[in-house]
PDB file of C-alpha atoms in Angstrom:
ATOM      1  CA  MET A   1      72.217 -74.705  68.041  1.00 42.00           C
ATOM      2  CA  LEU A   2      70.066 -76.912  65.785  1.00 43.00           C
ATOM      3  CA  CYS A   3      71.729 -80.010  64.196  1.00 46.00           C
ATOM      4  CA  SER A   4      70.326 -82.817  61.939  1.00 44.00           C
ATOM      5  CA  LEU A   5      70.716 -86.287  63.258  1.00 45.00           C
ATOM      6  CA  PRO A   6      73.502 -87.164  60.584  1.00 41.00           C
ATOM      7  CA  THR A   7      75.363 -84.003  61.554  1.00 47.00           C
ATOM      8  CA  ILE A   8      75.207 -84.974  65.297  1.00 48.00           C
ATOM      9  CA  LEU A   9      76.531 -88.426  64.575  1.00 47.00           C
ATOM     10  CA  LEU A  10      79.317 -87.211  62.413  1.00 46.00           C
ATOM     11  CA  LEU A  11      80.473 -84.809  64.907  1.00 46.00           C
ATOM     12  CA  ALA A  12      80.113 -87.169  67.818  1.00 45.00           C
ATOM     13  CA  THR A  13      82.319 -89.763  66.191  1.00 43.00           C
ATOM     14  CA  GLY A  14      84.990 -87.580  64.437  1.00 42.00           C
ATOM     15  CA  ALA A  15      88.192 -89.191  63.778  1.00 40.00           C
ATOM     16  CA  SER A  16      90.225 -86.139  64.760  1.00 48.00           C
ATOM     17  CA  ALA A  17      88.734 -86.250  68.332  1.00 60.00           C
ATOM     18  CA  HIS A  18      90.779 -86.161  71.554  1.00 90.00           C
ATOM     19  CA  THR A  19      89.744 -86.496  75.198  1.00 94.00           C
ATOM     20  CA  ALA A  20      88.717 -84.304  78.161  1.00 97.00           C
ATOM     21  CA  ALA A  21      86.660 -84.540  81.318  1.00 99.00           C
ATOM     22  CA  PHE A  22      83.004 -83.419  80.964  1.00 99.00           C
ATOM     23  CA  VAL A  23      80.963 -82.450  84.108  1.00 99.00           C
ATOM     24  CA  LYS A  24      78.855 -79.740  85.379  1.00 99.00           C
ATOM     25  CA  GLY A  25      81.075 -77.011  86.604  1.00 99.00           C
ATOM     26  CA  MET A  26      83.361 -77.101  83.632  1.00 99.00           C
ATOM     27  CA  TYR A  27      84.354 -74.056  81.532  1.00 99.00           C
ATOM     28  CA  CYS A  28      83.264 -74.433  77.787  1.00 98.00           C
ATOM     29  CA  GLU A  29      80.102 -76.629  78.403  1.00 98.00           C
ATOM     30  CA  GLY A  30      78.392 -76.042  75.077  1.00 98.00           C
ATOM     31  CA  GLY A  31      81.572 -74.517  73.486  1.00 98.00           C
ATOM     32  CA  PRO A  32      83.477 -71.201  74.112  1.00 98.00           C
ATOM     33  CA  ASP A  33      80.591 -68.906  72.980  1.00 98.00           C
ATOM     34  CA  PRO A  34      78.226 -68.364  75.968  1.00 96.00           C
ATOM     35  CA  SER A  35      75.508 -67.017  73.510  1.00 97.00           C
ATOM     36  CA  ASN A  36      75.580 -70.094  71.298  1.00 97.00           C
ATOM     37  CA  TYR A  37      75.253 -73.342  73.164  1.00 97.00           C
ATOM     38  CA  ASN A  38      76.654 -76.267  71.068  1.00 97.00           C
ATOM     39  CA  PRO A  39      75.745 -79.710  72.322  1.00 98.00           C
ATOM     40  CA  ASN A  40      78.446 -81.179  70.103  1.00 96.00           C
ATOM     41  CA  ALA A  41      81.228 -79.075  71.587  1.00 96.00           C
ATOM     42  CA  ASN A  42      84.720 -80.584  71.606  1.00 95.00           C
ATOM     43  CA  ASP A  43      86.666 -77.423  72.312  1.00 96.00           C
ATOM     44  CA  PRO A  44      87.885 -78.638  75.783  1.00 96.00           C
ATOM     45  CA  VAL A  45      89.581 -81.718  74.197  1.00 95.00           C
ATOM     46  CA  ASN A  46      92.063 -79.769  72.023  1.00 94.00           C
ATOM     47  CA  PRO A  47      95.579 -80.818  72.556  1.00 94.00           C
ATOM     48  CA  LEU A  48      98.282 -78.400  73.627  1.00 97.00           C
ATOM     49  CA  TRP A  49     101.495 -78.535  71.560  1.00 96.00           C
ATOM     50  CA  MET A  50     104.366 -75.927  71.074  1.00 97.00           C
ATOM     51  CA  LEU A  51     102.320 -73.017  72.290  1.00 98.00           C
ATOM     52  CA  SER A  52     103.255 -69.903  74.188  1.00 98.00           C
ATOM     53  CA  LYS A  53     102.421 -70.044  77.910  1.00 98.00           C
ATOM     54  CA  ASN A  54      99.716 -67.436  77.381  1.00 97.00           C
ATOM     55  CA  ASP A  55      98.027 -69.977  75.022  1.00 98.00           C
ATOM     56  CA  TRP A  56      98.442 -73.205  76.639  1.00 98.00           C
ATOM     57  CA  TRP A  57      97.878 -72.098  80.256  1.00 99.00           C
ATOM     58  CA  MET A  58      94.224 -72.835  81.149  1.00 98.00           C
ATOM     59  CA  GLN A  59      93.936 -73.680  77.500  1.00 97.00           C
ATOM     60  CA  ARG A  60      93.443 -70.007  76.744  1.00 97.00           C
ATOM     61  CA  LYS A  61      93.906 -70.532  72.943  1.00 96.00           C
ATOM     62  CA  SER A  62      90.601 -72.411  72.775  1.00 96.00           C
ATOM     63  CA  GLY A  63      88.577 -69.534  74.101  1.00 97.00           C
ATOM     64  CA  CYS A  64      86.997 -71.732  76.743  1.00 98.00           C
ATOM     65  CA  LEU A  65      87.656 -69.199  79.572  1.00 98.00           C
ATOM     66  CA  ASN A  66      85.009 -67.050  77.811  1.00 98.00           C
ATOM     67  CA  ASN A  67      82.269 -69.472  78.853  1.00 98.00           C
ATOM     68  CA  PRO A  68      82.551 -69.995  82.637  1.00 98.00           C
ATOM     69  CA  PRO A  69      80.142 -72.379  84.400  1.00 98.00           C
ATOM     70  CA  LYS A  70      76.590 -71.003  84.640  1.00 95.00           C
ATOM     71  CA  ASN A  71      74.187 -70.738  87.598  1.00 95.00           C
ATOM     72  CA  GLY A  72      76.805 -71.400  90.197  1.00 95.00           C
ATOM     73  CA  ALA A  73      77.811 -74.821  88.858  1.00 98.00           C
ATOM     74  CA  SER A  74      80.914 -76.272  90.500  1.00 99.00           C
ATOM     75  CA  VAL A  75      82.515 -79.721  90.754  1.00 99.00           C
ATOM     76  CA  ALA A  76      82.024 -80.934  94.280  1.00 99.00           C
ATOM     77  CA  LEU A  77      85.104 -82.648  95.886  1.00 99.00           C
ATOM     78  CA  PRO A  78      84.124 -84.597  99.047  1.00 99.00           C
ATOM     79  CA  ALA A  79      87.072 -84.582 101.404  1.00 99.00           C
ATOM     80  CA  GLY A  80      88.195 -88.161 101.885  1.00 98.00           C
ATOM     81  CA  GLY A  81      85.641 -89.362  99.296  1.00 99.00           C
ATOM     82  CA  GLN A  82      85.533 -89.374  95.477  1.00 99.00           C
ATOM     83  CA  PHE A  83      83.937 -87.723  92.532  1.00 99.00           C
ATOM     84  CA  THR A  84      82.937 -88.894  89.137  1.00 99.00           C
ATOM     85  CA  VAL A  85      83.327 -87.239  85.660  1.00 99.00           C
ATOM     86  CA  GLU A  86      82.815 -88.343  82.037  1.00 99.00           C
ATOM     87  CA  LEU A  87      85.951 -88.832  79.895  1.00 98.00           C
ATOM     88  CA  ALA A  88      84.918 -88.275  76.297  1.00 97.00           C
ATOM     89  CA  HIS A  89      85.930 -87.006  72.905  1.00 95.00           C
ATOM     90  CA  ASN A  90      83.040 -84.675  72.428  1.00 95.00           C
ATOM     91  CA  GLN A  91      80.210 -83.378  74.739  1.00 97.00           C
ATOM     92  CA  ALA A  92      77.625 -85.257  72.587  1.00 97.00           C
ATOM     93  CA  GLN A  93      79.089 -88.487  73.916  1.00 97.00           C
ATOM     94  CA  THR A  94      78.184 -87.706  77.487  1.00 98.00           C
ATOM     95  CA  SER A  95      75.192 -87.215  79.553  1.00 98.00           C
ATOM     96  CA  LEU A  96      75.459 -83.418  79.239  1.00 98.00           C
ATOM     97  CA  SER A  97      74.014 -83.498  75.756  1.00 98.00           C
ATOM     98  CA  PHE A  98      70.985 -85.276  74.102  1.00 98.00           C
ATOM     99  CA  ASP A  99      70.049 -86.984  77.368  1.00 97.00           C
ATOM    100  CA  GLY A 100      73.081 -89.210  76.846  1.00 97.00           C
ATOM    101  CA  LYS A 101      71.661 -90.681  73.753  1.00 97.00           C
ATOM    102  CA  PHE A 102      75.015 -90.961  72.007  1.00 97.00           C
ATOM    103  CA  ALA A 103      76.899 -91.967  75.137  1.00 97.00           C
ATOM    104  CA  SER A 104      78.288 -95.553  75.682  1.00 96.00           C
ATOM    105  CA  ALA A 105      80.700 -97.084  78.218  1.00 96.00           C
ATOM    106  CA  TRP A 106      83.589 -95.693  76.138  1.00 95.00           C
ATOM    107  CA  PRO A 107      84.736 -92.141  75.307  1.00 93.00           C
ATOM    108  CA  ASP A 108      83.914 -92.401  71.688  1.00 92.00           C
ATOM    109  CA  GLY A 109      80.336 -93.372  72.214  1.00 93.00           C
ATOM    110  CA  LYS A 110      80.880 -96.784  70.422  1.00 92.00           C
ATOM    111  CA  GLN A 111      80.954-100.386  71.695  1.00 92.00           C
ATOM    112  CA  HIS A 112      84.253-102.235  72.230  1.00 91.00           C
ATOM    113  CA  PRO A 113      85.375-105.445  73.892  1.00 88.00           C
ATOM    114  CA  GLU A 114      86.531-105.233  77.654  1.00 88.00           C
ATOM    115  CA  ASP A 115      90.110-106.250  76.657  1.00 89.00           C
ATOM    116  CA  TRP A 116      90.227-103.733  73.787  1.00 86.00           C
ATOM    117  CA  ARG A 117      93.765-103.450  72.431  1.00 84.00           C
ATOM    118  CA  GLY A 118      95.768-102.662  69.323  1.00 84.00           C
ATOM    119  CA  PRO A 119      96.756-105.406  66.865  1.00 85.00           C
ATOM    120  CA  GLY A 120      99.733-107.587  67.425  1.00 89.00           C
ATOM    121  CA  SER A 121     101.518-108.965  70.476  1.00 86.00           C
ATOM    122  CA  PRO A 122     102.692-106.930  72.137  1.00 84.00           C
ATOM    123  CA  PRO A 123      99.832-104.676  70.992  1.00 82.00           C
ATOM    124  CA  ASP A 124     100.428-101.777  68.737  1.00 83.00           C
ATOM    125  CA  CYS A 125      98.432 -98.572  69.238  1.00 85.00           C
ATOM    126  CA  ILE A 126      94.714 -98.864  69.175  1.00 80.00           C
ATOM    127  CA  GLN A 127      93.743 -98.015  65.614  1.00 78.00           C
ATOM    128  CA  ASP A 128      90.070 -97.382  65.698  1.00 70.00           C
ATOM    129  CA  ASP A 129      90.236 -94.804  68.377  1.00 63.00           C
ATOM    130  CA  GLY A 130      93.550 -92.851  68.277  1.00 57.00           C
ATOM    131  CA  ALA A 131      92.127 -90.308  70.631  1.00 67.00           C
ATOM    132  CA  LEU A 132      92.876 -92.580  73.524  1.00 76.00           C
ATOM    133  CA  HIS A 133      96.550 -92.456  72.583  1.00 82.00           C
ATOM    134  CA  THR A 134      97.323 -95.881  74.021  1.00 79.00           C
ATOM    135  CA  ASN A 135      97.961 -99.645  73.091  1.00 80.00           C
ATOM    136  CA  ASN A 136      95.584-101.055  75.827  1.00 80.00           C
ATOM    137  CA  GLN A 137      94.227-100.213  79.251  1.00 85.00           C
ATOM    138  CA  THR A 138      97.302-101.030  81.202  1.00 81.00           C
ATOM    139  CA  MET A 139      99.510 -98.765  78.975  1.00 84.00           C
ATOM    140  CA  ALA A 140      97.154 -95.682  79.298  1.00 87.00           C
ATOM    141  CA  ALA A 141      99.264 -93.096  80.957  1.00 91.00           C
ATOM    142  CA  GLY A 142      96.990 -91.826  83.712  1.00 97.00           C
ATOM    143  CA  THR A 143      95.083 -88.606  84.248  1.00 98.00           C
ATOM    144  CA  ALA A 144      94.880 -86.161  87.195  1.00 99.00           C
ATOM    145  CA  TRP A 145      93.119 -83.301  88.775  1.00 99.00           C
ATOM    146  CA  ALA A 146      94.753 -80.122  90.288  1.00 99.00           C
ATOM    147  CA  ILE A 147      93.331 -77.492  92.551  1.00 99.00           C
ATOM    148  CA  SER A 148      94.209 -73.830  93.339  1.00 99.00           C
ATOM    149  CA  TYR A 149      92.571 -72.058  96.260  1.00 99.00           C
ATOM    150  CA  GLU A 150      92.628 -68.802  94.243  1.00 98.00           C
ATOM    151  CA  SER A 151      89.079 -67.772  93.119  1.00 98.00           C
ATOM    152  CA  ASP A 152      90.408 -65.143  90.756  1.00 98.00           C
ATOM    153  CA  LEU A 153      91.780 -66.957  87.711  1.00 98.00           C
ATOM    154  CA  SER A 154      94.448 -64.345  87.187  1.00 98.00           C
ATOM    155  CA  LYS A 155      96.000 -65.357  90.542  1.00 99.00           C
ATOM    156  CA  VAL A 156      96.291 -69.033  89.725  1.00 99.00           C
ATOM    157  CA  THR A 157      99.967 -69.989  89.089  1.00 99.00           C
ATOM    158  CA  MET A 158     101.945 -73.115  88.602  1.00 99.00           C
ATOM    159  CA  GLU A 159     103.034 -72.865  92.283  1.00 99.00           C
ATOM    160  CA  ASN A 160      99.551 -72.673  93.741  1.00 99.00           C
ATOM    161  CA  LEU A 161      97.880 -75.227  91.359  1.00 99.00           C
ATOM    162  CA  VAL A 162      98.615 -78.542  93.034  1.00 99.00           C
ATOM    163  CA  VAL A 163      97.857 -82.020  91.723  1.00 99.00           C
ATOM    164  CA  PHE A 164      95.521 -83.689  94.230  1.00 99.00           C
ATOM    165  CA  SER A 165      94.277 -86.882  92.556  1.00 99.00           C
ATOM    166  CA  VAL A 166      95.582 -89.384  89.975  1.00 99.00           C
ATOM    167  CA  LEU A 167      93.755 -92.164  88.229  1.00 99.00           C
ATOM    168  CA  GLU A 168      96.063 -94.693  86.741  1.00 97.00           C
ATOM    169  CA  HIS A 169      95.390 -96.414  83.438  1.00 96.00           C
ATOM    170  CA  THR A 170      93.131 -93.598  82.089  1.00 97.00           C
ATOM    171  CA  PRO A 171      91.654 -92.231  79.867  1.00 95.00           C
ATOM    172  CA  TRP A 172      89.931 -95.528  79.146  1.00 94.00           C
ATOM    173  CA  LYS A 173      86.263 -95.743  79.853  1.00 96.00           C
ATOM    174  CA  ARG A 174      83.826 -92.860  79.833  1.00 97.00           C
ATOM    175  CA  ILE A 175      83.021 -93.008  83.581  1.00 98.00           C
ATOM    176  CA  ALA A 176      86.064 -92.050  85.682  1.00 99.00           C
ATOM    177  CA  THR A 177      86.122 -91.658  89.482  1.00 99.00           C
ATOM    178  CA  TYR A 178      88.900 -89.845  91.340  1.00 99.00           C
ATOM    179  CA  LYS A 179      89.747 -89.897  95.019  1.00 99.00           C
ATOM    180  CA  VAL A 180      90.023 -86.803  97.041  1.00 99.00           C
ATOM    181  CA  PRO A 181      92.527 -86.238  99.947  1.00 99.00           C
ATOM    182  CA  LYS A 182      90.926 -86.331 103.383  1.00 98.00           C
ATOM    183  CA  ASP A 183      92.639 -83.180 104.597  1.00 98.00           C
ATOM    184  CA  LEU A 184      91.700 -80.970 101.644  1.00 99.00           C
ATOM    185  CA  PRO A 185      90.442 -77.823 103.254  1.00 98.00           C
ATOM    186  CA  ALA A 186      87.282 -75.967 102.274  1.00 98.00           C
ATOM    187  CA  CYS A 187      87.566 -73.415  99.407  1.00 99.00           C
ATOM    188  CA  PRO A 188      87.148 -69.674  99.874  1.00 98.00           C
ATOM    189  CA  ALA A 189      83.807 -68.057  99.351  1.00 96.00           C
ATOM    190  CA  GLY A 190      84.473 -67.513  95.590  1.00 96.00           C
ATOM    191  CA  GLY A 191      85.192 -71.220  95.126  1.00 98.00           C
ATOM    192  CA  CYS A 192      88.349 -72.863  93.886  1.00 99.00           C
ATOM    193  CA  TYR A 193      89.950 -73.392  90.398  1.00 99.00           C
ATOM    194  CA  CYS A 194      90.534 -76.987  89.221  1.00 99.00           C
ATOM    195  CA  ALA A 195      92.163 -78.492  86.171  1.00 99.00           C
ATOM    196  CA  TRP A 196      91.896 -81.934  84.499  1.00 99.00           C
ATOM    197  CA  LEU A 197      95.230 -82.962  83.130  1.00 99.00           C
ATOM    198  CA  TRP A 198      96.596 -85.658  80.790  1.00 97.00           C
ATOM    199  CA  VAL A 199      99.896 -86.350  79.024  1.00 96.00           C
ATOM    200  CA  PRO A 200      99.644 -89.470  76.809  1.00 92.00           C
ATOM    201  CA  THR A 201     102.416 -92.085  76.421  1.00 87.00           C
ATOM    202  CA  GLY A 202     103.180 -92.427  72.698  1.00 78.00           C
ATOM    203  CA  CYS A 203     100.557 -93.335  70.072  1.00 83.00           C
ATOM    204  CA  GLY A 204     100.406 -89.817  68.608  1.00 75.00           C
ATOM    205  CA  GLN A 205     101.881 -86.417  68.953  1.00 79.00           C
ATOM    206  CA  PRO A 206     103.688 -85.874  72.279  1.00 82.00           C
ATOM    207  CA  ASN A 207     101.289 -83.124  73.544  1.00 91.00           C
ATOM    208  CA  MET A 208      99.383 -82.443  76.715  1.00 96.00           C
ATOM    209  CA  TYR A 209      95.847 -81.649  77.778  1.00 97.00           C
ATOM    210  CA  MET A 210      94.409 -79.247  80.303  1.00 98.00           C
ATOM    211  CA  ALA A 211      90.752 -78.437  80.880  1.00 98.00           C
ATOM    212  CA  ASN A 212      89.148 -75.868  83.334  1.00 99.00           C
ATOM    213  CA  TYR A 213      86.649 -76.162  86.096  1.00 99.00           C
ATOM    214  CA  ARG A 214      85.148 -74.240  89.085  1.00 99.00           C
ATOM    215  CA  CYS A 215      85.216 -76.529  92.117  1.00 99.00           C
ATOM    216  CA  HIS A 216      84.525 -76.625  95.847  1.00 99.00           C
ATOM    217  CA  VAL A 217      85.470 -78.985  98.626  1.00 99.00           C
ATOM    218  CA  THR A 218      82.621 -80.451 100.842  1.00 99.00           C
ATOM    219  CA  GLY A 219      82.633 -82.100 104.167  1.00 98.00           C
ATOM    220  CA  SER A 220      85.954 -80.831 105.231  1.00 98.00           C
ATOM    221  CA  ASN A 221      87.067 -79.857 108.876  1.00 96.00           C
ATOM    222  CA  SER A 222      90.635 -79.395 107.865  1.00 98.00           C
ATOM    223  CA  ASN A 223      92.560 -76.145 108.306  1.00 96.00           C
ATOM    224  CA  ARG A 224      95.637 -77.493 106.518  1.00 98.00           C
ATOM    225  CA  LYS A 225      97.115 -75.576 103.726  1.00 98.00           C
ATOM    226  CA  LEU A 226      98.634 -76.749 100.531  1.00 98.00           C
ATOM    227  CA  ALA A 227     102.363 -76.566 100.202  1.00 99.00           C
ATOM    228  CA  PRO A 228     103.817 -74.643  97.213  1.00 99.00           C
ATOM    229  CA  ALA A 229     103.931 -76.966  94.289  1.00 99.00           C
ATOM    230  CA  LYS A 230     107.279 -78.110  92.867  1.00 99.00           C
ATOM    231  CA  ALA A 231     107.982 -79.149  89.373  1.00 99.00           C
ATOM    232  CA  PRO A 232     107.790 -82.951  89.003  1.00 98.00           C
ATOM    233  CA  VAL A 233     110.919 -84.877  87.874  1.00 98.00           C
ATOM    234  CA  TYR A 234     111.114 -88.011  85.667  1.00 98.00           C
ATOM    235  CA  CYS A 235     112.031 -90.924  87.995  1.00 97.00           C
ATOM    236  CA  GLN A 236     110.937 -94.055  86.157  1.00 95.00           C
ATOM    237  CA  ASP A 237     114.557 -95.259  86.120  1.00 93.00           C
ATOM    238  CA  ASP A 238     115.496 -94.189  89.683  1.00 95.00           C
ATOM    239  CA  ARG A 239     112.705 -93.618  92.247  1.00 94.00           C
ATOM    240  CA  SER A 240     115.068 -91.710  94.561  1.00 96.00           C
ATOM    241  CA  LYS A 241     114.776 -88.884  91.983  1.00 97.00           C
ATOM    242  CA  CYS A 242     110.964 -88.629  92.533  1.00 98.00           C
ATOM    243  CA  VAL A 243     109.834 -85.321  93.935  1.00 98.00           C
ATOM    244  CA  LYS A 244     107.851 -85.781  97.171  1.00 97.00           C
ATOM    245  CA  GLY A 245     104.838 -83.744  98.283  1.00 98.00           C
ATOM    246  CA  ALA A 246     102.948 -81.078  96.422  1.00 99.00           C
ATOM    247  CA  LYS A 247     103.735 -81.231  92.691  1.00 99.00           C
ATOM    248  CA  GLN A 248     102.822 -78.985  89.699  1.00 99.00           C
ATOM    249  CA  MET A 249     100.970 -79.976  86.607  1.00 99.00           C
ATOM    250  CA  VAL A 250     103.205 -81.305  83.846  1.00 99.00           C
ATOM    251  CA  ALA A 251     104.125 -78.615  81.240  1.00 98.00           C
ATOM    252  CA  TRP A 252     105.712 -80.411  78.219  1.00 97.00           C
ATOM    253  CA  ASN A 253     106.690 -79.700  74.736  1.00 96.00           C
ATOM    254  CA  GLN A 254     105.552 -76.118  74.717  1.00 98.00           C
ATOM    255  CA  ALA A 255     107.287 -73.193  73.217  1.00 98.00           C
ATOM    256  CA  GLU A 256     107.322 -71.510  76.663  1.00 97.00           C
ATOM    257  CA  GLY A 257     106.866 -72.671  80.160  1.00 98.00           C
ATOM    258  CA  THR A 258     107.917 -76.330  79.938  1.00 98.00           C
ATOM    259  CA  ASN A 259     108.779 -77.551  83.466  1.00 98.00           C
ATOM    260  CA  VAL A 260     109.998 -81.123  82.872  1.00 97.00           C
ATOM    261  CA  GLN A 261     112.637 -82.978  80.879  1.00 95.00           C
ATOM    262  CA  VAL A 262     112.506 -86.669  80.014  1.00 95.00           C
ATOM    263  CA  PRO A 263     114.754 -89.021  78.182  1.00 94.00           C
ATOM    264  CA  ASN A 264     114.333 -89.472  74.418  1.00 92.00           C
ATOM    265  CA  GLY A 265     111.344 -91.712  73.754  1.00 89.00           C
ATOM    266  CA  ALA A 266     109.787 -91.202  77.254  1.00 92.00           C
ATOM    267  CA  SER A 267     106.670 -89.333  78.309  1.00 93.00           C
ATOM    268  CA  PRO A 268     106.015 -87.414  81.550  1.00 96.00           C
ATOM    269  CA  GLY A 269     102.716 -88.984  82.383  1.00 96.00           C
ATOM    270  CA  TYR A 270     100.619 -88.749  85.653  1.00 98.00           C
ATOM    271  CA  ASN A 271     101.787 -91.954  87.109  1.00 97.00           C
ATOM    272  CA  GLN A 272     104.653 -93.426  89.252  1.00 97.00           C
ATOM    273  CA  GLY A 273     107.277 -92.672  86.585  1.00 97.00           C
ATOM    274  CA  MET A 274     106.826 -88.994  87.477  1.00 98.00           C
ATOM    275  CA  GLY A 275     106.488 -89.552  91.246  1.00 98.00           C
ATOM    276  CA  TRP A 276     102.692 -89.909  91.525  1.00 98.00           C
ATOM    277  CA  ALA A 277     101.182 -92.736  93.277  1.00 97.00           C
ATOM    278  CA  PRO A 278      97.639 -93.565  92.063  1.00 98.00           C
ATOM    279  CA  GLY A 279      94.658 -92.156  94.086  1.00 99.00           C
ATOM    280  CA  ALA A 280      94.349 -89.219  96.468  1.00 99.00           C
ATOM    281  CA  GLN A 281      97.639 -87.285  96.946  1.00 99.00           C
ATOM    282  CA  ASN A 282      97.800 -87.056 100.659  1.00 98.00           C
ATOM    283  CA  ASP A 283     101.267 -85.629 100.883  1.00 98.00           C
ATOM    284  CA  ILE A 284     100.553 -82.251  99.364  1.00 99.00           C
ATOM    285  CA  PHE A 285     100.151 -80.208 102.644  1.00 98.00           C
ATOM    286  CA  GLN A 286     102.439 -77.909 104.564  1.00 97.00           C
TER     287      GLN A 286
END
């Protein structure tokens, strides 16, 4: 796809942007059409709100599943280690496009102060980048990765897609590094399916995000199996309510398939308020 420089800049800084994780191994690199590579693609960042399960599951409505990773690309998950992705509003704002020319330390490709925050005290929502859906870094809800050991996407379910890593106070900067449980076993020959997940806390429509990836575990000698995932429970007000062990992704505010309920005004983020400690989730095994 050929674009003029003004067009690239316009698309890469669009005010209607949202956020997703960009990395080799993602579905929808270059957009949903495998025959028309778009370096400005922002299809993976589309929010999910009041959709049928058929539409929100694996972000099927976006068409991203039509463009799987090419040439065997897969996100490497080092057991007991960590992996890095780029959180951005548009592929043009990452190293995947234009040799990183439009990327910065921030997801919108612009420059911001280290203590970036919204106006007022306490701070209101950040006004010049609503796509982060937060007031400041400490109020960013947290993002997560989940894994299924089914190579066939049609066999991936809420019960076998298990959240394995949580990064608190994100999305925030473009570069984001997630920790991997040390006992995560190797994937089958066809690889694993992974999802990047986010539910913002306020500052915009109460929606959710889910992006798709092929992934594989490296350096593992473990033969442990993941436990069946249970729906998480809101426990900000009472930690005894927190679900222990393997948990499902959050499905919230959908026409079908919602799996969590929260008090009015609350959001079910990937954080301790929903039972997730930051970092590798080492309690997800049978």
